[in-house]
């Protein structure tokens, strides 16, 4: 398998990217609907927790950026490791799609919660705390998922049906893709730990006022 046949470009894998994108979009829509399905008591509890989160985000003394970075990076490492491993297992490929759906759901739930509880200020909080890192995280997960899909397809086609084809080259290429995507996720974790709190400090006063009125 040459590097060319392992191309992960959108042009060569448009159907896969569109399919995975639709899965994530459906997850995001489901996440927003989940916010609307919460009971009044659950909404109040989340509003209280959101107020605590915004208060701590606006207090520079409460920020522990190093711990936040390693916490987020560990989460991304586990997530990317699962995508990589499920691609190797071949039969675990549907679970890769489940992870993509879950990621979309988490994004939709977070944005839906911010907007529902904070109104227009929630849009600012989402732009500061959700959108930037996910502009990196979502493409990284999509590329890793496409790589897992292609690896699984290669194993089924070349190893199971044709009984030929080398296993090491696609394995190394799939692993290299996962590693590069993990580096990108490290950048996203660094943003969440070091830059996002500073942006939140700018929007927290307005958002906190809305929380107080709830």
Coordinates of C-alpha atoms in Angstrom, one line a residue:
X1 CA 0.0 0.0 0.0
X2 CA 1.6 3.2 -1.1
X3 CA 1.4 6.6 0.5
X4 CA -0.8 7.7 -2.4
X5 CA -3.3 4.9 -1.8
X6 CA -3.4 5.9 1.8
X7 CA -4.3 9.5 1.0
X8 CA -6.7 11.0 3.6
X9 CA -7.5 14.1 1.5
X10 CA -11.1 15.2 1.3
X11 CA -11.1 14.7 -2.5
X12 CA -10.2 11.1 -2.3
X13 CA -12.4 10.3 0.7
X14 CA -15.3 12.7 0.3
X15 CA -17.9 10.1 1.0
X16 CA -16.3 9.1 4.3
X17 CA -15.8 12.7 5.5
X18 CA -19.4 13.6 4.6
X19 CA -20.7 10.5 6.4
X20 CA -18.7 11.1 9.5
X21 CA -19.6 14.8 9.4
X22 CA -23.3 13.9 9.2
X23 CA -22.8 11.5 12.2
X24 CA -21.2 14.3 14.2
X25 CA -23.9 16.8 13.2
X26 CA -26.7 14.3 14.2
X27 CA -24.9 14.0 17.5
X28 CA -24.8 17.8 18.0
X29 CA -28.5 18.1 17.2
X30 CA -29.2 15.3 19.6
X31 CA -27.2 17.2 22.3
X32 CA -29.2 20.4 21.8
X33 CA -32.4 18.4 22.0
X34 CA -31.1 16.8 25.2
X35 CA -30.8 20.2 26.8
X36 CA -34.4 21.0 25.9
X37 CA -35.5 17.7 27.4
X38 CA -34.1 18.4 30.8
X39 CA -36.5 18.9 33.7
X40 CA -36.8 22.2 35.5
X41 CA -34.8 20.8 38.5
X42 CA -32.1 19.5 36.2
X43 CA -31.9 22.9 34.5
X44 CA -31.6 24.7 37.9
X45 CA -28.8 22.3 39.0
X46 CA -26.9 22.8 35.8
X47 CA -27.4 26.6 36.1
X48 CA -25.9 26.5 39.6
X49 CA -22.9 24.4 38.4
X50 CA -22.5 26.8 35.4
X51 CA -22.4 29.8 37.8
X52 CA -19.7 28.1 39.8
X53 CA -17.7 27.3 36.6
X54 CA -18.0 30.9 35.4
X55 CA -17.0 32.3 38.8
X56 CA -13.9 30.1 38.9
X57 CA -13.0 30.9 35.3
X58 CA -13.1 34.6 36.1
X59 CA -10.8 34.2 39.1
X60 CA -7.2 34.0 37.9
X61 CA -6.1 32.6 41.3
X62 CA -8.3 29.6 40.9
X63 CA -6.7 28.6 37.5
X64 CA -4.3 25.6 37.5
X65 CA -3.4 25.6 33.9
X66 CA -0.8 22.8 34.1
X67 CA -3.3 20.4 35.7
X68 CA -6.0 21.4 33.3
X69 CA -3.7 20.8 30.3
X70 CA -2.8 17.3 31.4
X71 CA -6.4 16.5 32.3
X72 CA -7.6 17.5 28.9
X73 CA -4.7 15.9 27.1
X74 CA -5.3 12.6 29.0
X75 CA -8.9 12.6 27.8
X76 CA -7.9 13.3 24.2
X77 CA -5.2 10.6 24.4
X78 CA -7.8 8.0 25.6
X79 CA -10.2 9.1 22.9
X80 CA -7.7 9.0 20.1
X81 CA -6.3 5.7 21.4
X82 CA -9.8 4.2 21.2
X83 CA -10.2 5.3 17.6
X84 CA -6.8 3.9 16.7
X85 CA -7.4 0.6 18.5
X86 CA -11.0 0.1 17.1
X87 CA -9.7 0.7 13.6
X88 CA -7.1 -2.1 14.2
X89 CA -9.8 -4.5 15.4
X90 CA -11.9 -4.0 12.2
X91 CA -15.1 -5.2 13.9
X92 CA -14.9 -2.2 16.3
X93 CA -15.4 0.2 13.4
X94 CA -19.1 0.9 14.3
X95 CA -17.8 2.0 17.8
X96 CA -15.7 4.7 16.0
X97 CA -18.9 6.1 14.6
X98 CA -20.4 5.9 18.1
X99 CA -17.5 8.0 19.4
X100 CA -17.9 10.5 16.7
X101 CA -21.7 10.8 17.5
X102 CA -20.8 11.2 21.2
X103 CA -18.3 14.0 20.4
X104 CA -21.0 15.8 18.4
X105 CA -23.5 15.3 21.2
X106 CA -21.1 16.7 23.8
X107 CA -20.5 19.8 21.7
X108 CA -24.2 20.3 21.0
X109 CA -25.1 19.9 24.6
X110 CA -22.4 22.3 25.8
X111 CA -23.4 25.0 23.3
X112 CA -27.1 24.4 23.9
X113 CA -26.7 24.7 27.6
X114 CA -24.7 27.9 27.4
X115 CA -27.2 29.5 25.0
X116 CA -30.3 28.3 27.0
X117 CA -29.0 29.5 30.4
X118 CA -27.0 32.6 29.3
X119 CA -29.0 33.7 26.3
X120 CA -26.8 35.9 23.9
X121 CA -24.0 35.9 26.4
X122 CA -24.0 32.1 26.0
X123 CA -22.9 32.6 22.4
X124 CA -19.8 34.6 23.6
X125 CA -19.0 31.9 26.2
X126 CA -19.3 29.2 23.5
X127 CA -17.0 31.1 21.2
X128 CA -14.4 31.4 23.9
X129 CA -14.8 28.0 25.6
X130 CA -16.1 25.6 23.0
X131 CA -15.6 26.7 19.4
X132 CA -11.8 27.4 19.1
X133 CA -10.5 24.0 20.4
X134 CA -13.2 22.1 18.6
X135 CA -12.1 23.7 15.4
X136 CA -9.0 21.5 15.8
X137 CA -10.5 18.6 17.7
X138 CA -13.4 17.8 15.3
X139 CA -11.2 17.7 12.2
X140 CA -8.6 15.6 14.1
X141 CA -11.2 13.1 15.1
X142 CA -12.6 13.0 11.6
X143 CA -9.2 12.4 10.0
X144 CA -8.4 9.7 12.6
X145 CA -11.8 8.1 11.9
X146 CA -11.3 8.1 8.2
X147 CA -7.9 6.5 8.7
X148 CA -9.4 3.8 10.9
X149 CA -12.1 3.2 8.3
X150 CA -9.5 2.9 5.5
X151 CA -7.4 0.5 7.6
X152 CA -10.3 -1.7 8.4
X153 CA -11.3 -1.7 4.7
X154 CA -7.8 -2.6 3.7
X155 CA -7.7 -5.6 6.1
X156 CA -11.0 -6.9 4.9
X157 CA -10.2 -6.5 1.2
X158 CA -6.6 -7.4 1.1
X159 CA -6.1 -9.8 4.0
X160 CA -9.4 -11.6 4.3
X161 CA -10.6 -11.8 0.7
X162 CA -7.6 -11.6 -1.5
X163 CA -5.3 -13.3 1.0
X164 CA -2.4 -10.9 0.2
X165 CA -1.1 -7.5 0.9
X166 CA 1.4 -6.4 3.6
X167 CA 0.1 -5.5 7.0
X168 CA 3.0 -3.5 8.4
X169 CA 2.9 -0.5 6.0
X170 CA -0.8 0.4 6.5
X171 CA -0.4 -0.3 10.2
X172 CA 2.5 2.2 10.4
X173 CA 0.6 4.7 8.3
X174 CA -2.6 4.4 10.4
X175 CA -0.5 4.8 13.6
X176 CA 1.3 7.8 12.2
X177 CA -2.0 9.5 11.4
X178 CA -3.2 8.9 15.0
X179 CA 0.1 10.2 16.4
X180 CA -0.1 13.4 14.3
X181 CA -3.7 13.9 15.3
X182 CA -2.7 13.5 18.9
X183 CA -0.2 16.3 18.5
X184 CA -3.0 18.5 17.2
X185 CA -5.2 17.5 20.1
X186 CA -2.3 18.5 22.4
X187 CA -2.5 22.0 20.9
X188 CA -6.2 22.0 21.6
X189 CA -5.6 21.0 25.2
X190 CA -3.1 23.8 25.5
X191 CA -5.6 26.3 24.3
X192 CA -8.2 25.1 26.8
X193 CA -5.8 25.2 29.6
X194 CA -3.9 28.5 28.9
X195 CA -5.8 30.7 26.5
X196 CA -9.5 29.9 27.0
X197 CA -9.5 31.1 30.6
X198 CA -8.1 34.4 29.5
X199 CA -10.9 34.8 27.0
X200 CA -13.5 33.7 29.5
X201 CA -12.3 36.5 31.8
X202 CA -13.5 39.0 29.2
X203 CA -17.0 37.5 28.8
X204 CA -17.6 36.2 32.3
X205 CA -18.8 39.4 33.9
X206 CA -21.7 39.7 31.4
X207 CA -22.5 36.0 31.6
X208 CA -22.3 35.9 35.4
X209 CA -24.9 38.7 35.5
X210 CA -27.3 36.6 33.6
X211 CA -26.6 33.6 35.8
X212 CA -27.5 35.7 38.9
X213 CA -30.8 36.7 37.3
X214 CA -31.8 33.1 36.6

